[in-house]
Amino acid sequence: MAKINTQIVFAGGYSSGAEAGIHAFEFDTVAGVLQACGSFSGIANPSYVALHPMHPWLYSVSEASRNDGDPSGEVWALSYERAPFGIRALNQKSTQGSGPCHLELDKTGCWLFVSNYGSGSAAVFKIGPTGALGEMTDFVQHRGSGPNAARQEGPHAHSAIVTGDNQFVIIADLGIDELVVYRFDSQNGKLAPHNKFRMPPGSGPRHMAFDPSGSWLYVANEMNSTVTVFEYDSVHGNLFQKGTHSTLPDGAPESYVADIHINSSGQRLYVSNRGHDSVATFVVDLDGALQLLGHSSCGGSWPRNFAVAPGGRFMLVANQHSNELCVLPVDITGGIGSPVSRVTVAGAACVKIV
């Protein structure tokens, strides 16, 4: 039986398969304290994990790339138990690409989308009745390049997001500065090209977040440290750009945006800055527009992904270079304080709250 006022938290990071790469913690939602309760080894670089919305199933990338360009990435399916706590592997599949870096489930929990950063492709997998991964049902390969020769020599699919009605999947491709929209066939797990939206050259779209109503899409651009606001037309699957905002203060050092989340009320938007080592907080207006509220320390170094705890009182940040998961208090105005708890996670890259 779960303890009162606790939730399970999973963190993934960069580590060899010989050592634990996925860590589990009990999170005290009142005090903000993390206590280790389990871990899993055997997956190389489980840098991104995703939780099934209805079952105790966990999915992880194995972010691998080979110098010869052959597909080397994998996605793993795992299950977990809470009492006593344990994690076990169900199966794994090749992603048919290199450097898988992001996972997304559709609204039914029947399909898993994998973004291959290294090779600029995406794959769809069926989720079976036991949580194990079925065969790949579709695969899309992006083409093109961007103005930054070092970072945009080819496509780099960085994340996918499913629209609220489960009709469309949007993939942010950092390498070609595009949001690529696919119509999604949820009966057969197929993606059909629908539309493309150009981002500012060299911006490098990375992660995305919808507001709770599904009317506004916010795109975190890694390479120019900005957030772009789009109005979303759910009838036609179209996006209309409404504005772009910097995530950094004047005079900030070289920095790269990582993750983006909006709280459950839809009133605050948060973005992590690697280099400036901060979290930028924006007020979300009724019309979807953003107003910068301020910047707060991430509590460590190189904040990659983060999660806003249910209720909005705490933020959990995976600080990659300081190898830790930090819990930051969030006050009623959206301001972020100093860490109230921190635990060691080697190469911390991702955090998810059950």
mmCIF file of C-alpha atoms in Angstrom:
data_model
loop_
_atom_site.group_PDB
_atom_site.id
_atom_site.type_symbol
_atom_site.label_atom_id
_atom_site.label_comp_id
_atom_site.label_asym_id
_atom_site.label_seq_id
_atom_site.Cartn_x
_atom_site.Cartn_y
_atom_site.Cartn_z
ATOM 1 C CA MET A 1 0.000 0.000 0.000
ATOM 2 C CA ALA A 2 1.307 3.448 -0.914
ATOM 3 C CA LYS A 3 2.328 5.710 1.961
ATOM 4 C CA ILE A 4 0.186 8.752 2.663
ATOM 5 C CA ASN A 5 1.419 11.928 0.925
ATOM 6 C CA THR A 6 4.002 10.099 -1.161
ATOM 7 C CA GLN A 7 4.409 9.555 -4.864
ATOM 8 C CA ILE A 8 6.894 7.501 -6.850
ATOM 9 C CA VAL A 9 9.454 9.432 -8.890
ATOM 10 C CA PHE A 10 11.613 7.944 -11.636
ATOM 11 C CA ALA A 11 14.848 9.525 -12.867
ATOM 12 C CA GLY A 12 16.958 8.499 -15.843
ATOM 13 C CA GLY A 13 20.444 9.569 -16.800
ATOM 14 C CA TYR A 14 23.599 8.972 -18.767
ATOM 15 C CA SER A 15 25.314 5.857 -17.503
ATOM 16 C CA SER A 16 26.737 2.603 -18.819
ATOM 17 C CA GLY A 17 24.520 -0.443 -18.818
ATOM 18 C CA ALA A 18 26.731 -1.968 -16.118
ATOM 19 C CA GLU A 19 25.555 0.544 -13.531
ATOM 20 C CA ALA A 20 22.110 1.676 -12.463
ATOM 21 C CA GLY A 21 20.735 4.238 -14.886
ATOM 22 C CA ILE A 22 17.081 4.361 -13.834
ATOM 23 C CA HIS A 23 16.444 5.354 -10.212
ATOM 24 C CA ALA A 24 13.217 5.323 -8.223
ATOM 25 C CA PHE A 25 12.378 7.469 -5.211
ATOM 26 C CA GLU A 26 9.537 7.992 -2.793
ATOM 27 C CA PHE A 27 8.645 11.677 -2.886
ATOM 28 C CA ASP A 28 7.105 13.281 0.191
ATOM 29 C CA THR A 29 4.668 15.747 -1.357
ATOM 30 C CA VAL A 30 4.414 17.742 1.891
ATOM 31 C CA ALA A 31 8.076 18.103 2.888
ATOM 32 C CA GLY A 32 9.535 17.771 -0.632
ATOM 33 C CA VAL A 33 11.976 15.046 0.455
ATOM 34 C CA LEU A 34 13.175 12.228 -1.816
ATOM 35 C CA GLN A 35 14.076 8.778 -0.498
ATOM 36 C CA ALA A 36 15.604 6.105 -2.733
ATOM 37 C CA CYS A 37 13.496 2.962 -3.085
ATOM 38 C CA GLY A 38 14.969 1.118 -6.077
ATOM 39 C CA SER A 39 16.963 1.213 -9.295
ATOM 40 C CA PHE A 40 17.502 -0.671 -12.542
ATOM 41 C CA SER A 41 20.687 -1.440 -14.479
ATOM 42 C CA GLY A 42 21.233 -2.995 -17.880
ATOM 43 C CA ILE A 43 20.258 -0.092 -20.139
ATOM 44 C CA ALA A 44 22.986 2.116 -21.595
ATOM 45 C CA ASN A 45 22.153 5.827 -21.348
ATOM 46 C CA PRO A 46 18.486 5.678 -20.254
ATOM 47 C CA SER A 47 18.362 9.450 -20.703
ATOM 48 C CA TYR A 48 14.598 9.732 -21.173
ATOM 49 C CA VAL A 49 11.787 7.771 -19.564
ATOM 50 C CA ALA A 50 8.016 7.869 -19.966
ATOM 51 C CA LEU A 51 5.268 6.542 -17.701
ATOM 52 C CA HIS A 52 2.124 4.806 -18.838
ATOM 53 C CA PRO A 53 -0.932 6.836 -17.736
ATOM 54 C CA MET A 54 -2.994 3.838 -16.574
ATOM 55 C CA HIS A 55 -0.656 0.970 -15.693
ATOM 56 C CA PRO A 56 2.608 0.474 -13.738
ATOM 57 C CA TRP A 57 4.669 0.410 -16.920
ATOM 58 C CA LEU A 58 7.774 2.413 -17.695
ATOM 59 C CA TYR A 59 9.480 3.049 -21.026
ATOM 60 C CA SER A 60 13.077 4.117 -21.535
ATOM 61 C CA VAL A 61 15.313 5.022 -24.417
ATOM 62 C CA SER A 62 18.821 3.653 -24.758
ATOM 63 C CA GLU A 63 20.420 6.740 -26.270
ATOM 64 C CA ALA A 64 23.142 5.060 -28.303
ATOM 65 C CA SER A 65 24.877 6.166 -31.493
ATOM 66 C CA ARG A 66 27.485 4.359 -33.579
ATOM 67 C CA ASN A 67 30.206 6.016 -35.603
ATOM 68 C CA ASP A 68 29.386 3.993 -38.705
ATOM 69 C CA GLY A 69 25.876 5.450 -38.840
ATOM 70 C CA ASP A 70 24.074 2.131 -38.409
ATOM 71 C CA PRO A 71 20.854 2.215 -36.365
ATOM 72 C CA SER A 72 21.837 1.512 -32.784
ATOM 73 C CA GLY A 73 19.152 3.065 -30.594
ATOM 74 C CA GLU A 74 16.774 1.013 -28.486
ATOM 75 C CA VAL A 75 13.574 1.523 -26.539
ATOM 76 C CA TRP A 76 12.826 -0.625 -23.484
ATOM 77 C CA ALA A 77 9.588 -1.563 -21.755
ATOM 78 C CA LEU A 78 9.626 -2.204 -18.002
ATOM 79 C CA SER A 79 7.103 -2.796 -15.247
ATOM 80 C CA TYR A 80 7.288 -1.827 -11.585
ATOM 81 C CA GLU A 81 5.664 -2.803 -8.300
ATOM 82 C CA ARG A 82 5.328 -0.560 -5.267
ATOM 83 C CA ALA A 83 5.072 -2.981 -2.340
ATOM 84 C CA PRO A 84 7.732 -4.243 -2.153
ATOM 85 C CA PHE A 85 9.240 -1.973 -4.746
ATOM 86 C CA GLY A 86 10.789 -3.598 -7.787
ATOM 87 C CA ILE A 87 11.474 -2.982 -11.484
ATOM 88 C CA ARG A 88 11.814 -5.628 -14.170
ATOM 89 C CA ALA A 89 12.401 -5.488 -17.908
ATOM 90 C CA LEU A 90 9.645 -6.669 -20.238
ATOM 91 C CA ASN A 91 11.389 -6.381 -23.617
ATOM 92 C CA GLN A 92 13.284 -4.015 -25.909
ATOM 93 C CA LYS A 93 13.119 -3.018 -29.574
ATOM 94 C CA SER A 94 15.422 -1.300 -32.032
ATOM 95 C CA THR A 95 14.297 2.236 -32.887
ATOM 96 C CA GLN A 96 15.829 1.872 -36.366
ATOM 97 C CA GLY A 97 17.737 5.086 -35.740
ATOM 98 C CA SER A 98 20.527 6.553 -33.646
ATOM 99 C CA GLY A 99 20.419 8.597 -30.481
ATOM 100 C CA PRO A 100 16.770 8.158 -29.398
ATOM 101 C CA CYS A 101 16.150 10.981 -26.944
ATOM 102 C CA HIS A 102 12.411 11.326 -26.306
ATOM 103 C CA LEU A 103 9.295 9.213 -25.764
ATOM 104 C CA GLU A 104 5.615 10.129 -25.919
ATOM 105 C CA LEU A 105 2.480 8.030 -25.439
ATOM 106 C CA ASP A 106 -0.787 8.696 -27.216
ATOM 107 C CA LYS A 107 -3.938 9.528 -25.238
ATOM 108 C CA THR A 108 -5.198 5.930 -25.267
ATOM 109 C CA GLY A 109 -1.955 4.521 -23.885
ATOM 110 C CA CYS A 110 -1.810 2.081 -26.793
ATOM 111 C CA TRP A 111 0.990 3.670 -28.854
ATOM 112 C CA LEU A 112 4.514 4.887 -28.112
ATOM 113 C CA PHE A 113 6.350 7.480 -30.222
ATOM 114 C CA VAL A 114 10.153 7.522 -30.235
ATOM 115 C CA SER A 115 12.230 10.461 -31.535
ATOM 116 C CA ASN A 116 15.679 9.549 -32.904
ATOM 117 C CA TYR A 117 17.808 12.662 -32.505
ATOM 118 C CA GLY A 118 20.970 11.376 -34.186
ATOM 119 C CA SER A 119 19.341 10.158 -37.395
ATOM 120 C CA GLY A 120 16.409 12.606 -37.520
ATOM 121 C CA SER A 121 13.634 10.024 -37.579
ATOM 122 C CA ALA A 122 10.660 8.878 -35.518
ATOM 123 C CA ALA A 123 9.024 5.507 -34.921
ATOM 124 C CA VAL A 124 5.670 4.248 -33.612
ATOM 125 C CA PHE A 125 5.322 1.094 -31.486
ATOM 126 C CA LYS A 126 2.223 -0.765 -30.367
ATOM 127 C CA ILE A 127 1.964 -1.336 -26.597
ATOM 128 C CA GLY A 128 0.736 -4.834 -25.812
ATOM 129 C CA PRO A 129 -1.724 -5.920 -23.082
ATOM 130 C CA THR A 130 1.105 -6.695 -20.649
ATOM 131 C CA GLY A 131 2.967 -3.434 -21.316
ATOM 132 C CA ALA A 132 5.559 -5.011 -23.571
ATOM 133 C CA LEU A 133 6.386 -3.378 -26.890
ATOM 134 C CA GLY A 134 4.906 -4.865 -30.027
ATOM 135 C CA GLU A 135 6.250 -4.412 -33.517
ATOM 136 C CA MET A 136 7.004 -1.030 -35.036
ATOM 137 C CA THR A 137 3.902 0.125 -36.922
ATOM 138 C CA ASP A 138 5.359 3.178 -38.655
ATOM 139 C CA PHE A 139 8.611 5.020 -39.255
ATOM 140 C CA VAL A 140 9.227 8.517 -40.663
ATOM 141 C CA GLN A 141 12.551 9.975 -41.800
ATOM 142 C CA HIS A 142 13.052 13.740 -41.904
ATOM 143 C CA ARG A 143 15.247 15.462 -44.518
ATOM 144 C CA GLY A 144 17.077 18.763 -44.694
ATOM 145 C CA SER A 145 19.495 20.900 -42.708
ATOM 146 C CA GLY A 146 19.776 24.251 -40.964
ATOM 147 C CA PRO A 147 22.117 27.256 -40.976
ATOM 148 C CA ASN A 148 24.298 26.066 -38.079
ATOM 149 C CA ALA A 149 26.738 23.693 -39.781
ATOM 150 C CA ALA A 150 27.934 22.209 -36.497
ATOM 151 C CA ARG A 151 24.521 21.445 -35.027
ATOM 152 C CA GLN A 152 22.178 21.379 -38.036
ATOM 153 C CA GLU A 153 24.057 19.364 -40.652
ATOM 154 C CA GLY A 154 20.983 17.146 -40.927
ATOM 155 C CA PRO A 155 17.622 16.489 -39.293
ATOM 156 C CA HIS A 156 17.492 15.922 -35.528
ATOM 157 C CA ALA A 157 14.025 14.929 -34.307
ATOM 158 C CA HIS A 158 14.046 15.988 -30.665
ATOM 159 C CA SER A 159 10.551 15.357 -29.316
ATOM 160 C CA ALA A 160 6.952 14.571 -30.189
ATOM 161 C CA ILE A 161 3.713 15.785 -28.646
ATOM 162 C CA VAL A 162 0.194 14.439 -29.194
ATOM 163 C CA THR A 163 -2.728 16.846 -29.519
ATOM 164 C CA GLY A 164 -5.534 16.622 -26.982
ATOM 165 C CA ASP A 165 -7.941 14.948 -29.398
ATOM 166 C CA ASN A 166 -5.319 12.311 -30.343
ATOM 167 C CA GLN A 167 -5.718 13.268 -34.004
ATOM 168 C CA PHE A 168 -2.288 14.778 -34.650
ATOM 169 C CA VAL A 169 1.335 14.287 -33.592
ATOM 170 C CA ILE A 170 3.758 17.220 -33.764
ATOM 171 C CA ILE A 171 7.492 16.511 -33.973
ATOM 172 C CA ALA A 172 10.026 19.230 -33.159
ATOM 173 C CA ASP A 173 13.112 18.844 -35.336
ATOM 174 C CA LEU A 174 16.119 20.833 -34.114
ATOM 175 C CA GLY A 175 18.213 20.112 -37.201
ATOM 176 C CA ILE A 176 15.837 21.565 -39.777
ATOM 177 C CA ASP A 177 14.112 24.250 -37.648
ATOM 178 C CA GLU A 178 10.676 22.762 -38.240
ATOM 179 C CA LEU A 179 7.591 21.552 -36.446
ATOM 180 C CA VAL A 180 6.385 18.622 -38.532
ATOM 181 C CA VAL A 181 2.700 17.773 -38.079
ATOM 182 C CA TYR A 182 1.373 14.281 -38.796
ATOM 183 C CA ARG A 183 -2.206 13.077 -38.801
ATOM 184 C CA PHE A 184 -2.350 10.047 -36.501
ATOM 185 C CA ASP A 185 -4.325 6.888 -37.238
ATOM 186 C CA SER A 186 -4.885 5.500 -33.735
ATOM 187 C CA GLN A 187 -6.427 2.286 -35.046
ATOM 188 C CA ASN A 188 -3.334 1.200 -36.959
ATOM 189 C CA GLY A 189 -0.521 3.274 -35.466
ATOM 190 C CA LYS A 190 0.217 5.176 -38.672
ATOM 191 C CA LEU A 191 1.501 8.712 -39.276
ATOM 192 C CA ALA A 192 0.465 10.655 -42.390
ATOM 193 C CA PRO A 193 2.240 13.941 -43.310
ATOM 194 C CA HIS A 194 -0.111 16.849 -42.675
ATOM 195 C CA ASN A 195 1.790 20.141 -42.431
ATOM 196 C CA LYS A 196 5.098 21.801 -41.609
ATOM 197 C CA PHE A 197 5.814 25.012 -39.742
ATOM 198 C CA ARG A 198 9.118 26.826 -40.132
ATOM 199 C CA MET A 199 10.807 28.144 -37.019
ATOM 200 C CA PRO A 200 13.315 31.019 -37.034
ATOM 201 C CA PRO A 201 16.555 29.873 -38.743
ATOM 202 C CA GLY A 202 19.021 28.504 -36.220
ATOM 203 C CA SER A 203 16.482 28.419 -33.379
ATOM 204 C CA GLY A 204 16.551 24.631 -32.925
ATOM 205 C CA PRO A 205 13.098 23.627 -31.600
ATOM 206 C CA ARG A 206 13.527 21.031 -28.854
ATOM 207 C CA HIS A 207 10.580 20.388 -26.495
ATOM 208 C CA MET A 208 6.920 21.466 -26.503
ATOM 209 C CA ALA A 209 4.026 21.913 -24.077
ATOM 210 C CA PHE A 210 0.306 22.469 -24.569
ATOM 211 C CA ASP A 211 -1.687 24.548 -22.106
ATOM 212 C CA PRO A 212 -4.424 22.598 -20.247
ATOM 213 C CA SER A 213 -7.104 23.717 -22.708
ATOM 214 C CA GLY A 214 -5.085 22.541 -25.707
ATOM 215 C CA SER A 215 -5.495 25.939 -27.371
ATOM 216 C CA TRP A 216 -1.878 27.090 -27.092
ATOM 217 C CA LEU A 217 1.373 25.332 -27.921
ATOM 218 C CA TYR A 218 4.656 26.535 -26.431
ATOM 219 C CA VAL A 219 7.905 25.535 -28.137
ATOM 220 C CA ALA A 220 11.280 25.673 -26.358
ATOM 221 C CA ASN A 221 14.028 26.546 -28.842
ATOM 222 C CA GLU A 222 17.354 25.153 -27.679
ATOM 223 C CA MET A 223 19.823 27.037 -29.823
ATOM 224 C CA ASN A 224 18.618 30.632 -29.455
ATOM 225 C CA SER A 225 17.143 30.249 -25.944
ATOM 226 C CA THR A 226 13.613 31.337 -26.730
ATOM 227 C CA VAL A 227 10.013 30.183 -26.362
ATOM 228 C CA THR A 228 7.640 30.530 -29.314
ATOM 229 C CA VAL A 229 3.880 30.739 -28.750
ATOM 230 C CA PHE A 230 1.460 29.163 -31.227
ATOM 231 C CA GLU A 231 -2.313 29.206 -31.291
ATOM 232 C CA TYR A 232 -3.539 25.721 -32.181
ATOM 233 C CA ASP A 233 -6.461 25.103 -34.545
ATOM 234 C CA SER A 234 -7.697 21.649 -33.514
ATOM 235 C CA VAL A 235 -10.169 21.363 -36.394
ATOM 236 C CA HIS A 236 -7.561 21.642 -39.128
ATOM 237 C CA GLY A 237 -4.393 20.732 -37.206
ATOM 238 C CA ASN A 238 -2.842 24.129 -37.913
ATOM 239 C CA LEU A 239 -0.547 26.369 -35.888
ATOM 240 C CA PHE A 240 -0.479 30.176 -35.892
ATOM 241 C CA GLN A 241 2.608 31.854 -34.469
ATOM 242 C CA LYS A 242 1.840 34.575 -31.913
ATOM 243 C CA GLY A 243 5.209 35.601 -30.510
ATOM 244 C CA THR A 244 8.677 34.615 -29.327
ATOM 245 C CA HIS A 245 10.275 35.374 -25.949
ATOM 246 C CA SER A 246 13.833 35.089 -24.643
ATOM 247 C CA THR A 247 14.396 32.734 -21.717
ATOM 248 C CA LEU A 248 17.561 34.542 -20.578
ATOM 249 C CA PRO A 249 18.299 37.856 -18.868
ATOM 250 C CA ASP A 250 20.528 40.432 -20.543
ATOM 251 C CA GLY A 251 24.221 39.568 -20.240
ATOM 252 C CA ALA A 252 23.663 35.863 -19.600
ATOM 253 C CA PRO A 253 26.487 33.454 -20.537
ATOM 254 C CA GLU A 254 26.197 31.022 -23.438
ATOM 255 C CA SER A 255 23.208 28.847 -22.677
ATOM 256 C CA TYR A 256 20.905 26.269 -24.222
ATOM 257 C CA VAL A 257 17.232 25.717 -23.467
ATOM 258 C CA ALA A 258 16.311 22.171 -22.424
ATOM 259 C CA ASP A 259 12.809 21.480 -21.103
ATOM 260 C CA ILE A 260 9.457 23.259 -20.889
ATOM 261 C CA HIS A 261 6.364 22.661 -18.742
ATOM 262 C CA ILE A 262 3.188 24.472 -17.794
ATOM 263 C CA ASN A 263 1.554 24.024 -14.390
ATOM 264 C CA SER A 264 -1.837 22.379 -13.929
ATOM 265 C CA SER A 265 -3.676 25.702 -13.652
ATOM 266 C CA GLY A 266 -2.188 26.891 -16.942
ATOM 267 C CA GLN A 267 -1.042 30.134 -15.315
ATOM 268 C CA ARG A 268 2.715 29.566 -15.163
ATOM 269 C CA LEU A 269 5.169 28.334 -17.797
ATOM 270 C CA TYR A 270 8.666 27.154 -16.876
ATOM 271 C CA VAL A 271 11.760 26.648 -19.074
ATOM 272 C CA SER A 272 15.182 25.296 -18.057
ATOM 273 C CA ASN A 273 18.393 27.030 -19.207
ATOM 274 C CA ARG A 274 21.608 24.975 -19.407
ATOM 275 C CA GLY A 275 24.638 27.241 -18.992
ATOM 276 C CA HIS A 276 22.801 30.014 -17.197
ATOM 277 C CA ASP A 277 21.716 27.158 -14.887
ATOM 278 C CA SER A 278 18.322 28.636 -14.250
ATOM 279 C CA VAL A 279 14.609 28.141 -14.641
ATOM 280 C CA ALA A 280 12.761 30.966 -16.377
ATOM 281 C CA THR A 281 9.202 31.561 -15.158
ATOM 282 C CA PHE A 282 6.521 33.148 -17.338
ATOM 283 C CA VAL A 283 3.001 34.293 -16.502
ATOM 284 C CA VAL A 284 0.496 32.912 -19.033
ATOM 285 C CA ASP A 285 -2.151 35.473 -19.945
ATOM 286 C CA LEU A 286 -5.752 34.569 -20.806
ATOM 287 C CA ASP A 287 -4.947 35.025 -24.494
ATOM 288 C CA GLY A 288 -1.995 32.614 -24.266
ATOM 289 C CA ALA A 289 0.639 35.364 -24.366
ATOM 290 C CA LEU A 290 3.648 35.198 -22.032
ATOM 291 C CA GLN A 291 5.041 37.729 -19.576
ATOM 292 C CA LEU A 292 8.446 37.029 -18.003
ATOM 293 C CA LEU A 293 8.196 36.755 -14.215
ATOM 294 C CA GLY A 294 11.867 36.081 -13.490
ATOM 295 C CA HIS A 295 14.750 33.613 -13.309
ATOM 296 C CA SER A 296 15.652 31.242 -10.480
ATOM 297 C CA SER A 297 18.617 28.980 -9.817
ATOM 298 C CA CYS A 298 18.103 25.343 -10.818
ATOM 299 C CA GLY A 299 19.931 24.286 -7.652
ATOM 300 C CA GLY A 300 22.788 22.645 -9.544
ATOM 301 C CA SER A 301 24.533 22.577 -12.907
ATOM 302 C CA TRP A 302 23.090 22.008 -16.395
ATOM 303 C CA PRO A 303 19.350 21.583 -15.769
ATOM 304 C CA ARG A 304 18.082 19.154 -18.358
ATOM 305 C CA ASN A 305 14.515 17.928 -17.870
ATOM 306 C CA PHE A 306 12.300 18.789 -14.920
ATOM 307 C CA ALA A 307 8.821 18.064 -13.594
ATOM 308 C CA VAL A 308 6.251 20.171 -11.762
ATOM 309 C CA ALA A 309 4.718 18.133 -8.955
ATOM 310 C CA PRO A 310 0.916 17.833 -8.812
ATOM 311 C CA GLY A 311 -0.425 20.770 -6.851
ATOM 312 C CA GLY A 312 2.396 22.971 -8.106
ATOM 313 C CA ARG A 313 4.222 23.289 -4.753
ATOM 314 C CA PHE A 314 7.485 21.696 -5.902
ATOM 315 C CA MET A 315 9.626 21.375 -9.002
ATOM 316 C CA LEU A 316 12.006 18.438 -9.472
ATOM 317 C CA VAL A 317 15.029 19.264 -11.653
ATOM 318 C CA ALA A 318 17.480 16.799 -13.227
ATOM 319 C CA ASN A 319 20.838 18.608 -13.085
ATOM 320 C CA GLN A 320 23.090 16.642 -15.426
ATOM 321 C CA HIS A 321 26.543 18.047 -14.731
ATOM 322 C CA SER A 322 26.150 18.094 -10.948
ATOM 323 C CA ASN A 323 24.742 14.543 -11.070
ATOM 324 C CA GLU A 324 21.726 15.198 -8.912
ATOM 325 C CA LEU A 325 17.984 15.514 -8.707
ATOM 326 C CA CYS A 326 16.949 18.661 -6.848
ATOM 327 C CA VAL A 327 13.590 19.537 -5.307
ATOM 328 C CA LEU A 328 12.787 23.254 -5.483
ATOM 329 C CA PRO A 329 9.833 24.859 -3.657
ATOM 330 C CA VAL A 330 7.397 26.900 -5.756
ATOM 331 C CA ASP A 331 5.439 29.643 -3.997
ATOM 332 C CA ILE A 332 1.925 30.827 -4.744
ATOM 333 C CA THR A 333 3.161 33.493 -7.166
ATOM 334 C CA GLY A 334 5.211 30.980 -9.153
ATOM 335 C CA GLY A 335 8.536 32.005 -7.644
ATOM 336 C CA ILE A 336 11.111 29.239 -7.158
ATOM 337 C CA GLY A 337 13.240 28.859 -4.017
ATOM 338 C CA SER A 338 16.442 27.060 -3.017
ATOM 339 C CA PRO A 339 16.532 23.237 -2.934
ATOM 340 C CA VAL A 340 14.799 21.564 -0.002
ATOM 341 C CA SER A 341 16.129 18.150 -1.005
ATOM 342 C CA ARG A 342 18.663 16.653 -3.382
ATOM 343 C CA VAL A 343 19.755 13.112 -4.280
ATOM 344 C CA THR A 344 22.565 11.758 -6.431
ATOM 345 C CA VAL A 345 21.676 10.559 -9.949
ATOM 346 C CA ALA A 346 24.640 9.997 -12.279
ATOM 347 C CA GLY A 347 24.280 12.089 -15.437
ATOM 348 C CA ALA A 348 20.754 13.096 -14.414
ATOM 349 C CA ALA A 349 18.725 13.835 -17.540
ATOM 350 C CA CYS A 350 15.042 13.081 -16.968
ATOM 351 C CA VAL A 351 12.525 12.980 -14.119
ATOM 352 C CA LYS A 352 8.917 11.740 -14.121
ATOM 353 C CA ILE A 353 6.348 11.656 -11.304
ATOM 354 C CA VAL A 354 3.840 8.784 -11.140
#
